[in-house]
């Protein structure tokens, strides 16, 4: 199973190189086609100190630098009609692709630009989103994958959407938060059942679990990823309301703002 | 690409034939592991004092024989088949039935259940269907009771509106799409900008599916808001579909329960199995 069509959102010159680097690595591994999309911001003439024409030109150059010499097929897609925002276009076109690759900013660099595409798209699009933080382009996608699973809808979707990644990984660890105990009833053996299903998809994995309060889960995911040396983290994105797209859950928000590793999110 | 683990739910004897027929057909075609599940309903303790002991005893013995009977029929239907089948009985607790079904379903590739009419109506079996559709993290295959399970997924009809639910359903159906003889991608009321844009999400989707080895025929049609469900079913039946893939639209604040009018129409009237996601 492979990702055959990847959509990358290029919004600023800071994150675009790592987004394209990550997308190139994935495309080579999966034999995927890459669509590089830039949506010209509406209603402004300058963005991040450059004219919007210069920005688009610069992004195109970044795209071409990464694509040149590679064997995967790709296309540059520039959208400039004031009708769709970057978020809207990525959601709409993303639903026609296998996965999206977007830039992610660490909490310490956030706020420098108004482009925080990732958090406006995860939880709204139907397709998995790979978020690439600073330094994340150097990570290996075929290496060690940590999956945070709580048995719920969002993390379950993330797991199955990540199958192409899991099948190529050298090590997979599924960490179950808050497994069933007496006061937290569940059908028994669920994590083991998931492991069996994934094994039938040729994913060998280790299971682990821990108990954490809702507010600690985000920190624990990151600590676990550090300790175990994860290359990629797979997790569900909890959104409080579909209507107000920007209210992320506590765990999601924490991991989002603090991760130094690529995140594959489903919702 | 194949489904590797299927969950089939058996609450009552009356829909065993339809569900088992479809589940075994799929399991065979995908060499999948088939998990049959029955959740033993729990008596609500709050009302014990209001019910004569004889009635409780009868209910108790009914529950036991039902679970046994379903297990026997599952074993019969899977015995000579060429895949691994597992029967599992889970004791229900005071949580709603669909919670347990979703918990187990979330560890599998696809959930197969009987389609019960009156989706979402309180107290009806259709309420379970609605809640399952609204809460499951995996795609759900709904089998109409009248369905003869000889072919499934040879002609697949995709009802796609570009939105999240339909997109989830469509990609959840990929293992079926790659095995189909014909796939029709039906858009209703395609937004004008989709036709104009270089972006063209519908064409892009067709290209994405084609990279997975799935060739689709594209169809566009216009319909009034209240007629969409009827139009879709009409197209699907005229085209000879033996599977419809569609999103399950929820409506209003009480999620998992209020289904959109198109979804409701499809669930109430389809005679073709449906694969849905929310």
Short mmCIF file of C-alpha atoms in Angstrom, two decimals:
data_model
loop_
_atom_site.label_atom_id
_atom_site.label_comp_id
_atom_site.label_asym_id
_atom_site.label_seq_id
_atom_site.Cartn_x
_atom_site.Cartn_y
_atom_site.Cartn_z
CA UNK A 1 0.00 0.00 0.00
CA UNK A 2 1.42 3.39 -0.99
CA UNK A 3 0.62 7.07 -1.03
CA UNK A 4 0.36 7.72 -4.76
CA UNK A 5 -0.64 11.39 -4.78
CA UNK A 6 0.75 13.94 -2.34
CA UNK A 7 -0.43 17.52 -2.00
CA UNK A 8 2.06 20.00 -0.57
CA UNK A 9 0.99 23.44 0.56
CA UNK A 10 3.74 26.02 0.03
CA UNK A 11 2.90 29.21 1.88
CA UNK A 12 6.13 30.89 2.98
CA UNK A 13 9.81 30.69 2.12
CA UNK A 14 10.73 29.58 5.63
CA UNK A 15 8.78 26.33 5.77
CA UNK A 16 8.61 25.58 2.01
CA UNK A 17 12.11 24.02 1.75
CA UNK A 18 11.44 21.48 4.50
CA UNK A 19 7.97 20.73 3.18
CA UNK A 20 9.38 20.04 -0.28
CA UNK A 21 12.26 17.99 1.14
CA UNK A 22 9.87 15.80 3.13
CA UNK A 23 7.48 15.46 0.18
CA UNK A 24 10.39 14.49 -2.12
CA UNK A 25 11.56 11.80 0.30
CA UNK A 26 8.04 10.38 0.59
CA UNK A 27 7.40 10.59 -3.16
CA UNK A 28 10.61 8.69 -3.91
CA UNK A 29 9.73 5.99 -1.43
CA UNK A 30 6.12 5.57 -2.55
CA UNK A 31 6.42 6.35 -6.24
CA UNK A 32 4.01 9.21 -5.68
CA UNK A 33 3.00 12.17 -7.79
CA UNK A 34 3.52 15.54 -6.06
CA UNK A 35 1.23 18.53 -6.46
CA UNK A 36 2.85 21.70 -5.14
CA UNK A 37 0.13 24.25 -4.43
CA UNK A 38 0.54 27.90 -3.67
CA UNK A 39 -2.49 30.07 -3.17
CA UNK A 40 -1.83 33.75 -3.69
CA UNK A 41 -3.04 35.53 -0.54
CA UNK A 42 -6.09 37.65 -1.28
CA UNK A 43 -6.41 41.31 -0.39
CA UNK A 44 -2.72 42.01 0.26
CA UNK A 45 0.14 43.14 -1.94
CA UNK A 46 2.99 42.20 0.39
CA UNK A 47 3.55 39.09 2.48
CA UNK A 48 6.49 38.47 4.86
CA UNK A 49 8.36 41.45 3.46
CA UNK A 50 8.04 40.50 -0.19
CA UNK A 51 5.51 41.37 -2.84
CA UNK A 52 3.08 38.54 -3.44
CA UNK A 53 4.48 38.12 -6.95
CA UNK A 54 8.00 37.69 -5.60
CA UNK A 55 6.77 35.26 -2.96
CA UNK A 56 5.07 33.07 -5.56
CA UNK A 57 8.19 33.17 -7.76
CA UNK A 58 10.47 32.28 -4.84
CA UNK A 59 8.22 29.36 -3.81
CA UNK A 60 8.23 28.06 -7.34
CA UNK A 61 12.03 28.14 -7.32
CA UNK A 62 12.11 26.19 -4.06
CA UNK A 63 9.76 23.62 -5.59
CA UNK A 64 11.93 23.32 -8.70
CA UNK A 65 15.18 23.04 -6.73
CA UNK A 66 13.83 20.05 -4.84
CA UNK A 67 12.18 18.37 -7.79
CA UNK A 68 15.06 18.69 -10.26
CA UNK A 69 16.97 15.47 -10.69
CA UNK A 70 14.33 13.40 -8.90
CA UNK A 71 12.44 10.68 -10.70
CA UNK A 72 8.94 11.26 -9.30
CA UNK A 73 6.36 13.17 -11.33
CA UNK A 74 5.07 16.50 -10.08
CA UNK A 75 3.17 19.62 -10.99
CA UNK A 76 3.23 23.24 -9.85
CA UNK A 77 -0.19 24.65 -9.14
CA UNK A 78 -0.64 28.38 -8.60
CA UNK A 79 -4.07 29.55 -7.59
CA UNK A 80 -4.93 33.22 -7.81
CA UNK A 81 -8.60 33.98 -8.06
CA UNK A 82 -9.48 35.48 -4.67
CA UNK A 83 -12.29 32.98 -4.35
CA UNK A 84 -10.58 30.35 -2.23
CA UNK A 85 -8.29 30.88 0.74
CA UNK A 86 -5.16 28.74 1.04
CA UNK A 87 -6.95 26.76 3.74
CA UNK A 88 -10.05 26.25 1.61
CA UNK A 89 -8.04 25.22 -1.45
CA UNK A 90 -5.88 22.76 0.49
CA UNK A 91 -8.94 21.16 2.07
CA UNK A 92 -10.80 20.92 -1.22
CA UNK A 93 -7.89 19.62 -3.27
CA UNK A 94 -6.56 17.57 -0.35
CA UNK A 95 -9.76 15.53 -0.35
CA UNK A 96 -8.83 14.42 -3.86
CA UNK A 97 -5.33 13.22 -2.82
CA UNK A 98 -3.84 10.47 -0.64
CA UNK A 99 -2.08 12.70 1.86
CA UNK A 100 -1.11 16.31 2.52
CA UNK A 101 2.36 17.55 3.47
CA UNK A 102 2.47 20.87 5.30
CA UNK A 103 4.94 22.93 7.28
CA UNK A 104 4.68 23.12 11.03
CA UNK A 105 6.18 25.76 13.30
CA UNK A 106 7.53 25.26 16.76
CA UNK A 107 5.88 27.41 19.43
CA UNK A 108 9.01 29.58 19.56
CA UNK A 109 8.84 30.53 15.87
CA UNK A 110 5.08 30.77 15.62
CA UNK A 111 3.62 34.21 15.45
CA UNK A 112 6.23 35.44 13.00
CA UNK A 113 3.86 34.87 10.15
CA UNK A 114 0.13 34.56 9.83
CA UNK A 115 0.44 31.28 7.97
CA UNK A 116 -0.33 28.41 10.27
CA UNK A 117 -1.84 26.26 7.61
CA UNK A 118 -1.54 22.97 9.43
CA UNK A 119 -3.76 23.63 12.37
CA UNK A 120 -6.53 25.01 10.19
CA UNK A 121 -6.54 21.96 7.99
CA UNK A 122 -5.98 18.95 10.22
CA UNK A 123 -9.35 17.88 11.56
CA UNK A 124 -11.21 19.36 8.62
CA UNK A 125 -9.71 17.50 5.69
CA UNK A 126 -10.61 13.84 5.28
CA UNK A 127 -7.05 12.83 4.37
CA UNK A 128 -4.02 12.33 6.58
CA UNK A 129 -1.74 15.32 7.08
CA UNK A 130 2.01 15.07 7.51
CA UNK A 131 3.28 18.11 9.39
CA UNK A 132 6.95 18.90 9.03
CA UNK A 133 8.52 20.95 11.83
CA UNK A 134 11.91 22.64 11.72
CA UNK A 135 14.54 19.92 11.28
CA UNK A 136 11.83 17.40 10.49
CA UNK A 137 12.91 17.05 6.86
CA UNK A 138 16.03 15.23 7.99
CA UNK A 139 14.00 12.50 9.65
CA UNK A 140 13.71 9.13 8.02
CA UNK A 141 10.17 8.14 7.13
CA UNK A 142 11.08 4.49 6.98
CA UNK A 143 12.53 4.38 10.48
CA UNK A 144 10.88 4.27 13.87
CA UNK A 145 7.20 5.18 14.02
CA UNK A 146 5.44 5.89 17.30
CA UNK A 147 1.66 5.60 17.24
CA UNK A 148 -0.40 7.17 20.03
CA UNK A 149 -3.73 5.32 20.14
CA UNK A 150 -6.64 5.71 22.53
CA UNK A 151 -9.17 3.49 20.76
CA UNK A 152 -11.23 6.50 19.64
CA UNK A 153 -12.27 7.61 16.15
CA UNK A 154 -9.52 10.15 15.44
CA UNK A 155 -6.53 8.05 16.47
CA UNK A 156 -8.01 4.96 14.80
CA UNK A 157 -8.27 6.85 11.53
CA UNK A 158 -4.71 8.11 11.95
CA UNK A 159 -3.44 4.53 12.40
CA UNK A 160 -5.14 3.18 9.28
CA UNK A 161 -4.31 6.28 7.23
CA UNK A 162 -0.68 5.74 8.24
CA UNK A 163 -0.59 2.14 6.96
CA UNK A 164 1.67 2.95 3.97
CA UNK A 165 4.12 4.52 6.44
CA UNK A 166 3.83 1.69 8.98
CA UNK A 167 4.45 -0.95 6.33
CA UNK A 168 7.79 0.65 5.44
CA UNK A 169 8.94 1.31 9.00
CA UNK A 170 11.74 -0.66 10.64
CA UNK A 171 10.10 -0.37 14.07
CA UNK A 172 6.53 0.45 15.04
CA UNK A 173 5.36 1.04 18.57
CA UNK A 174 1.68 1.47 19.39
CA UNK A 175 1.24 3.19 22.72
CA UNK A 176 -2.18 2.91 24.29
CA UNK A 177 -3.12 5.70 26.64
CA UNK A 178 -5.47 4.86 29.47
CA UNK A 179 -6.08 1.16 28.80
CA UNK A 180 -9.14 -0.44 30.37
CA UNK A 181 -9.19 -0.88 34.15
CA UNK A 182 -12.12 -1.47 36.44
CA UNK A 183 -13.37 2.10 36.42
CA UNK A 184 -12.60 2.57 32.72
CA UNK A 185 -14.54 -0.16 31.04
CA UNK A 186 -13.78 -1.30 27.53
CA UNK A 187 -14.11 -4.52 25.66
CA UNK A 188 -10.94 -6.37 26.67
CA UNK A 189 -8.00 -7.06 24.39
CA UNK A 190 -8.56 -4.12 22.06
CA UNK A 191 -4.92 -3.07 21.63
CA UNK A 192 -4.01 -6.72 20.99
CA UNK A 193 -6.83 -6.89 18.43
CA UNK A 194 -5.48 -3.82 16.65
CA UNK A 195 -1.99 -5.35 16.68
CA UNK A 196 -3.38 -8.51 15.04
CA UNK A 197 -5.18 -6.52 12.36
CA UNK A 198 -2.00 -4.55 11.61
CA UNK A 199 0.05 -7.75 11.59
CA UNK A 200 -2.25 -9.06 8.84
CA UNK A 201 -1.22 -5.92 6.90
CA UNK A 202 2.39 -6.96 7.47
CA UNK A 203 3.11 -4.42 10.18
CA UNK A 204 5.01 -5.91 13.11
CA UNK A 205 4.78 -3.81 16.22
CA UNK A 206 5.34 -3.53 19.94
CA UNK A 207 2.56 -2.56 22.30
CA UNK A 208 2.96 -0.40 25.36
CA UNK A 209 0.59 1.56 27.55
CA UNK A 210 0.43 4.13 30.29
CA UNK A 211 -2.11 6.09 32.25
CA UNK A 212 -2.13 9.86 32.06
CA UNK A 213 -4.60 12.59 32.76
CA UNK A 214 -5.98 14.41 29.76
CA UNK A 215 -3.69 17.40 30.24
CA UNK A 216 -0.54 15.32 30.47
CA UNK A 217 -1.01 13.16 27.39
CA UNK A 218 0.60 15.65 25.01
CA UNK A 219 3.74 15.94 27.14
CA UNK A 220 3.88 12.20 27.52
CA UNK A 221 3.67 11.57 23.79
CA UNK A 222 6.64 13.87 23.21
CA UNK A 223 8.65 12.41 26.11
CA UNK A 224 7.98 8.91 24.80
CA UNK A 225 9.05 9.93 21.30
CA UNK A 226 12.34 11.33 22.69
CA UNK A 227 13.04 8.34 24.87
CA UNK A 228 12.30 5.77 22.18
CA UNK A 229 13.94 7.81 19.41
CA UNK A 230 10.89 8.04 17.14
CA UNK A 231 11.35 9.40 13.62
CA UNK A 232 7.65 10.06 13.09
CA UNK A 233 4.67 10.35 15.44
CA UNK A 234 1.22 9.17 14.31
CA UNK A 235 -1.74 10.47 16.28
CA UNK A 236 -5.35 11.53 16.06
CA UNK A 237 -6.30 15.18 16.07
CA UNK A 238 -9.09 16.08 18.41
CA UNK A 239 -11.09 19.04 17.29
CA UNK A 240 -13.66 20.47 19.62
CA UNK A 241 -16.06 21.67 17.03
CA UNK A 242 -16.26 21.19 13.32
CA UNK A 243 -17.90 24.52 12.85
CA UNK A 244 -15.19 26.47 14.62
CA UNK A 245 -12.34 24.74 12.93
CA UNK A 246 -9.61 26.21 15.03
CA UNK A 247 -10.35 24.83 18.48
CA UNK A 248 -7.85 22.04 18.83
CA UNK A 249 -7.92 19.72 21.83
CA UNK A 250 -5.30 20.12 24.59
CA UNK A 251 -3.22 17.13 23.56
CA UNK A 252 -3.23 18.05 19.89
CA UNK A 253 -2.35 21.66 20.63
CA UNK A 254 0.54 20.70 22.88
CA UNK A 255 2.11 18.22 20.49
CA UNK A 256 1.49 20.56 17.60
CA UNK A 257 3.33 23.46 19.19
CA UNK A 258 6.24 21.52 20.67
CA UNK A 259 7.15 18.66 18.39
CA UNK A 260 10.52 18.54 16.66
CA UNK A 261 9.50 15.37 14.79
CA UNK A 262 7.19 15.02 11.80
CA UNK A 263 3.61 14.29 12.79
CA UNK A 264 1.15 12.26 10.79
CA UNK A 265 -2.32 13.25 11.87
CA UNK A 266 -5.76 11.92 11.13
CA UNK A 267 -9.11 13.07 12.49
CA UNK B 1 -4.56 -3.63 -1.19
CA UNK B 2 -7.09 -5.74 0.70
CA UNK B 3 -9.25 -5.78 3.78
CA UNK B 4 -7.43 -8.08 6.19
CA UNK B 5 -9.85 -8.11 9.12
CA UNK B 6 -13.63 -7.83 8.86
CA UNK B 7 -16.03 -7.44 11.75
CA UNK B 8 -19.59 -8.70 11.22
CA UNK B 9 -22.21 -7.91 13.84
CA UNK B 10 -25.01 -10.38 14.61
CA UNK B 11 -27.62 -9.04 17.03
CA UNK B 12 -30.63 -11.09 15.88
CA UNK B 13 -31.36 -14.23 13.88
CA UNK B 14 -33.39 -12.44 11.24
CA UNK B 15 -30.45 -10.74 9.53
CA UNK B 16 -27.88 -13.52 9.78
CA UNK B 17 -28.35 -14.67 6.16
CA UNK B 18 -27.85 -11.24 4.60
CA UNK B 19 -24.87 -10.18 6.74
CA UNK B 20 -23.15 -13.54 6.72
CA UNK B 21 -23.61 -13.82 2.95
CA UNK B 22 -21.88 -10.51 2.27
CA UNK B 23 -19.23 -10.93 4.99
CA UNK B 24 -18.17 -14.38 3.77
CA UNK B 25 -18.10 -13.25 0.13
CA UNK B 26 -15.80 -10.37 1.09
CA UNK B 27 -13.63 -12.45 3.43
CA UNK B 28 -13.08 -15.00 0.70
CA UNK B 29 -12.26 -12.44 -1.95
CA UNK B 30 -9.78 -10.58 0.28
CA UNK B 31 -8.46 -13.66 2.14
CA UNK B 32 -9.45 -11.72 5.23
CA UNK B 33 -9.91 -12.80 8.81
CA UNK B 34 -13.63 -12.68 9.65
CA UNK B 35 -14.60 -11.81 13.19
CA UNK B 36 -18.25 -12.50 14.09
CA UNK B 37 -19.50 -10.55 17.09
CA UNK B 38 -22.54 -10.86 19.30
CA UNK B 39 -23.07 -8.53 22.25
CA UNK B 40 -25.28 -10.10 24.92
CA UNK B 41 -27.83 -7.48 25.91
CA UNK B 42 -27.89 -6.59 29.57
CA UNK B 43 -31.01 -6.32 31.67
CA UNK B 44 -31.47 -2.86 33.04
CA UNK B 45 -31.21 -3.41 36.81
CA UNK B 46 -33.18 -0.28 37.61
CA UNK B 47 -36.39 -1.98 36.59
CA UNK B 48 -35.84 -5.39 38.17
CA UNK B 49 -38.44 -4.81 40.89
CA UNK B 50 -41.14 -4.03 38.35
CA UNK B 51 -40.77 -7.27 36.43
CA UNK B 52 -42.03 -10.69 37.57
CA UNK B 53 -39.25 -13.19 38.20
CA UNK B 54 -40.66 -15.56 35.57
CA UNK B 55 -40.18 -12.89 32.89
CA UNK B 56 -36.59 -12.28 33.98
CA UNK B 57 -35.90 -16.03 33.80
CA UNK B 58 -37.39 -16.21 30.36
CA UNK B 59 -35.29 -13.27 29.18
CA UNK B 60 -32.21 -14.87 30.68
CA UNK B 61 -32.78 -18.14 28.87
CA UNK B 62 -33.67 -16.31 25.66
CA UNK B 63 -30.37 -14.41 25.78
CA UNK B 64 -28.43 -17.62 26.24
CA UNK B 65 -30.13 -19.53 23.44
CA UNK B 66 -29.91 -16.53 21.09
CA UNK B 67 -26.14 -16.26 21.58
CA UNK B 68 -25.74 -20.03 21.08
CA UNK B 69 -27.98 -20.11 18.04
CA UNK B 70 -26.12 -17.22 16.38
CA UNK B 71 -22.79 -18.89 17.11
CA UNK B 72 -24.00 -22.11 15.49
CA UNK B 73 -25.22 -20.33 12.40
CA UNK B 74 -21.94 -18.41 12.11
CA UNK B 75 -19.99 -21.66 12.39
CA UNK B 76 -22.24 -23.33 9.81
CA UNK B 77 -21.87 -20.45 7.34
CA UNK B 78 -18.07 -20.29 7.61
CA UNK B 79 -17.08 -23.95 8.16
CA UNK B 80 -16.24 -24.95 4.61
CA UNK B 81 -14.97 -21.56 3.52
CA UNK B 82 -11.43 -20.66 2.66
CA UNK B 83 -10.64 -18.04 5.31
CA UNK B 84 -10.14 -17.82 9.05
CA UNK B 85 -13.33 -17.16 11.02
CA UNK B 86 -13.60 -16.26 14.69
CA UNK B 87 -16.75 -16.10 16.80
CA UNK B 88 -16.78 -13.76 19.75
CA UNK B 89 -19.48 -13.16 22.36
CA UNK B 90 -19.09 -10.07 24.52
CA UNK B 91 -21.17 -9.38 27.62
CA UNK B 92 -22.99 -6.09 27.30
CA UNK B 93 -22.76 -3.59 30.12
CA UNK B 94 -24.70 -0.44 30.87
CA UNK B 95 -23.16 1.41 27.95
CA UNK B 96 -25.08 1.65 24.69
CA UNK B 97 -24.54 -1.33 22.39
CA UNK B 98 -22.98 0.74 19.61
CA UNK B 99 -20.14 1.84 21.93
CA UNK B 100 -18.96 -1.74 22.27
CA UNK B 101 -19.44 -2.40 18.58
CA UNK B 102 -17.40 0.73 17.73
CA UNK B 103 -14.64 -0.22 20.19
CA UNK B 104 -14.15 -3.59 18.55
CA UNK B 105 -14.77 -2.20 15.06
CA UNK B 106 -12.00 0.41 15.54
CA UNK B 107 -9.48 -2.45 15.65
CA UNK B 108 -10.58 -3.87 12.27
CA UNK B 109 -10.58 -2.80 8.61
CA UNK B 110 -14.33 -2.80 7.94
CA UNK B 111 -17.55 -3.27 9.90
CA UNK B 112 -20.40 -5.22 8.26
CA UNK B 113 -23.90 -4.78 9.71
CA UNK B 114 -27.50 -5.27 8.66
CA UNK B 115 -29.16 -2.14 7.32
CA UNK B 116 -32.17 -1.42 9.46
CA UNK B 117 -34.73 1.04 8.20
CA UNK B 118 -35.85 4.15 10.07
CA UNK B 119 -32.27 5.33 10.59
CA UNK B 120 -31.93 7.48 13.65
CA UNK B 121 -35.48 7.04 14.94
CA UNK B 122 -35.31 6.83 18.71
CA UNK B 123 -35.79 3.37 20.15
CA UNK B 124 -35.80 1.69 16.73
CA UNK B 125 -33.02 -0.62 15.56
CA UNK B 126 -32.22 2.10 13.06
CA UNK B 127 -31.02 4.20 15.97
CA UNK B 128 -28.12 1.80 16.32
CA UNK B 129 -27.28 2.20 12.63
CA UNK B 130 -27.25 5.98 12.96
CA UNK B 131 -25.11 5.97 16.09
CA UNK B 132 -22.71 3.42 14.68
CA UNK B 133 -22.27 5.48 11.51
CA UNK B 134 -21.70 8.64 13.50
CA UNK B 135 -19.17 7.18 15.93
CA UNK B 136 -17.11 4.62 14.06
CA UNK B 137 -13.52 5.28 13.05
CA UNK B 138 -13.73 2.58 10.35
CA UNK B 139 -15.97 2.38 7.27
CA UNK B 140 -19.30 0.61 7.74
CA UNK B 141 -20.86 -1.70 5.14
CA UNK B 142 -24.64 -1.80 5.45
CA UNK B 143 -26.44 -4.82 4.01
CA UNK B 144 -30.15 -4.45 3.19
CA UNK B 145 -32.21 -7.39 4.51
CA UNK B 146 -33.60 -8.28 1.07
CA UNK B 147 -30.17 -8.51 -0.49
CA UNK B 148 -29.11 -11.75 -2.17
CA UNK B 149 -25.34 -11.85 -1.56
CA UNK B 150 -24.04 -13.20 -4.88
CA UNK B 151 -22.18 -10.17 -6.21
CA UNK B 152 -20.87 -7.20 -4.30
CA UNK B 153 -18.60 -4.49 -5.53
CA UNK B 154 -18.39 -5.48 -9.19
CA UNK B 155 -20.09 -2.22 -10.18
CA UNK B 156 -19.36 0.47 -7.61
CA UNK B 157 -21.22 3.76 -7.51
CA UNK B 158 -19.38 6.59 -5.74
CA UNK B 159 -21.56 9.47 -4.56
CA UNK B 160 -18.98 12.20 -3.96
CA UNK B 161 -19.61 15.79 -2.93
CA UNK B 162 -15.99 16.71 -2.23
CA UNK B 163 -16.64 16.83 1.50
CA UNK B 164 -15.03 15.00 4.37
CA UNK B 165 -17.53 12.18 4.95
CA UNK B 166 -17.84 11.10 1.32
CA UNK B 167 -14.07 11.35 0.89
CA UNK B 168 -13.48 9.12 3.92
CA UNK B 169 -15.97 6.58 2.58
CA UNK B 170 -14.37 6.63 -0.86
CA UNK B 171 -10.82 6.00 0.34
CA UNK B 172 -12.16 3.46 2.85
CA UNK B 173 -13.58 1.57 -0.13
CA UNK B 174 -10.27 1.45 -2.07
CA UNK B 175 -9.75 -2.31 -1.54
CA UNK B 176 -13.16 -2.83 -3.18
CA UNK B 177 -12.53 -0.29 -5.94
CA UNK B 178 -9.31 -1.94 -7.10
CA UNK B 179 -11.25 -5.22 -7.56
CA UNK B 180 -14.32 -3.73 -9.27
CA UNK B 181 -15.20 -4.16 -12.96
CA UNK B 182 -16.62 -0.66 -13.24
CA UNK B 183 -16.55 2.41 -11.02
CA UNK B 184 -18.78 5.44 -11.51
CA UNK B 185 -17.96 8.71 -9.77
CA UNK B 186 -21.16 10.71 -9.47
CA UNK B 187 -21.12 14.36 -8.50
CA UNK B 188 -24.28 16.23 -7.75
CA UNK B 189 -24.40 20.01 -8.01
CA UNK B 190 -20.71 20.37 -8.76
CA UNK B 191 -19.67 23.81 -7.55
CA UNK B 192 -19.19 26.22 -10.46
CA UNK B 193 -15.64 26.97 -9.33
CA UNK B 194 -14.76 23.28 -9.49
CA UNK B 195 -15.64 23.27 -13.16
CA UNK B 196 -13.70 26.49 -13.80
CA UNK B 197 -10.58 25.98 -11.73
CA UNK B 198 -7.35 24.53 -12.91
CA UNK B 199 -7.73 22.88 -9.52
CA UNK B 200 -10.72 20.78 -10.60
CA UNK B 201 -11.01 18.58 -7.53
CA UNK B 202 -13.14 15.97 -9.32
CA UNK B 203 -10.63 15.45 -12.14
CA UNK B 204 -7.86 15.43 -9.59
CA UNK B 205 -9.62 12.70 -7.62
CA UNK B 206 -10.02 10.64 -10.78
CA UNK B 207 -6.25 11.03 -11.38
CA UNK B 208 -5.46 9.99 -7.80
CA UNK B 209 -7.65 6.89 -8.10
CA UNK B 210 -6.10 6.06 -11.43
CA UNK B 211 -2.63 6.04 -9.78
CA UNK B 212 -4.08 3.32 -7.53
CA UNK B 213 -5.16 1.39 -10.62
CA UNK B 214 -8.83 2.42 -10.41
CA UNK B 215 -10.33 3.90 -13.58
CA UNK B 216 -13.52 5.85 -12.96
CA UNK B 217 -16.22 7.23 -15.20
CA UNK B 218 -17.17 10.78 -14.22
CA UNK B 219 -20.78 11.93 -14.14
CA UNK B 220 -22.21 15.28 -13.17
CA UNK B 221 -25.85 16.05 -12.47
CA UNK B 222 -27.89 18.79 -10.89
CA UNK B 223 -30.65 18.23 -8.37
CA UNK B 224 -32.73 20.23 -5.94
CA UNK B 225 -31.60 19.92 -2.32
CA UNK B 226 -34.46 17.68 -1.23
CA UNK B 227 -34.18 15.40 -4.28
CA UNK B 228 -30.51 14.44 -4.08
CA UNK B 229 -31.04 11.12 -2.31
CA UNK B 230 -33.73 10.04 -4.74
CA UNK B 231 -31.67 11.09 -7.77
CA UNK B 232 -28.59 9.25 -6.50
CA UNK B 233 -30.50 6.01 -5.92
CA UNK B 234 -32.13 6.34 -9.35
CA UNK B 235 -28.73 6.74 -11.07
CA UNK B 236 -27.20 3.90 -9.08
CA UNK B 237 -30.00 1.43 -9.79
CA UNK B 238 -30.28 2.36 -13.51
CA UNK B 239 -26.52 1.86 -13.86
CA UNK B 240 -26.75 -1.55 -12.21
CA UNK B 241 -24.64 -0.75 -9.13
CA UNK B 242 -24.12 -3.53 -6.62
CA UNK B 243 -22.43 -1.22 -4.10
CA UNK B 244 -23.00 2.44 -3.27
CA UNK B 245 -20.25 4.39 -1.49
CA UNK B 246 -21.39 7.55 0.21
CA UNK B 247 -20.68 9.87 3.11
CA UNK B 248 -22.96 9.92 6.08
CA UNK B 249 -23.95 13.51 6.69
CA UNK B 250 -24.90 14.53 10.17
CA UNK B 251 -27.04 17.47 10.89
CA UNK B 252 -27.31 19.85 13.78
CA UNK B 253 -25.63 19.94 17.14
CA UNK B 254 -26.52 16.46 18.40
CA UNK B 255 -23.95 14.53 16.41
CA UNK B 256 -24.18 10.77 15.86
CA UNK B 257 -27.91 10.99 15.84
CA UNK B 258 -29.51 13.41 13.43
CA UNK B 259 -28.79 12.32 9.90
CA UNK B 260 -28.92 14.67 6.95
CA UNK B 261 -31.87 14.36 4.60
CA UNK B 262 -29.88 12.79 1.75
CA UNK B 263 -28.29 10.20 4.05
CA UNK B 264 -31.66 9.43 5.58
CA UNK B 265 -33.25 8.93 2.18
CA UNK B 266 -30.46 6.60 1.07
CA UNK B 267 -30.67 4.51 4.24
CA UNK B 268 -34.44 4.29 4.11
CA UNK B 269 -34.75 3.31 0.46
CA UNK B 270 -31.64 1.59 -0.82
CA UNK B 271 -31.84 -2.05 -1.88
CA UNK B 272 -28.14 -1.96 -2.81
CA UNK B 273 -25.50 -2.44 -0.06
CA UNK B 274 -23.89 0.81 1.04
CA UNK B 275 -20.44 1.59 2.34
CA UNK B 276 -20.48 4.69 4.53
CA UNK B 277 -18.22 6.86 6.65
CA UNK B 278 -18.82 10.05 8.52
#
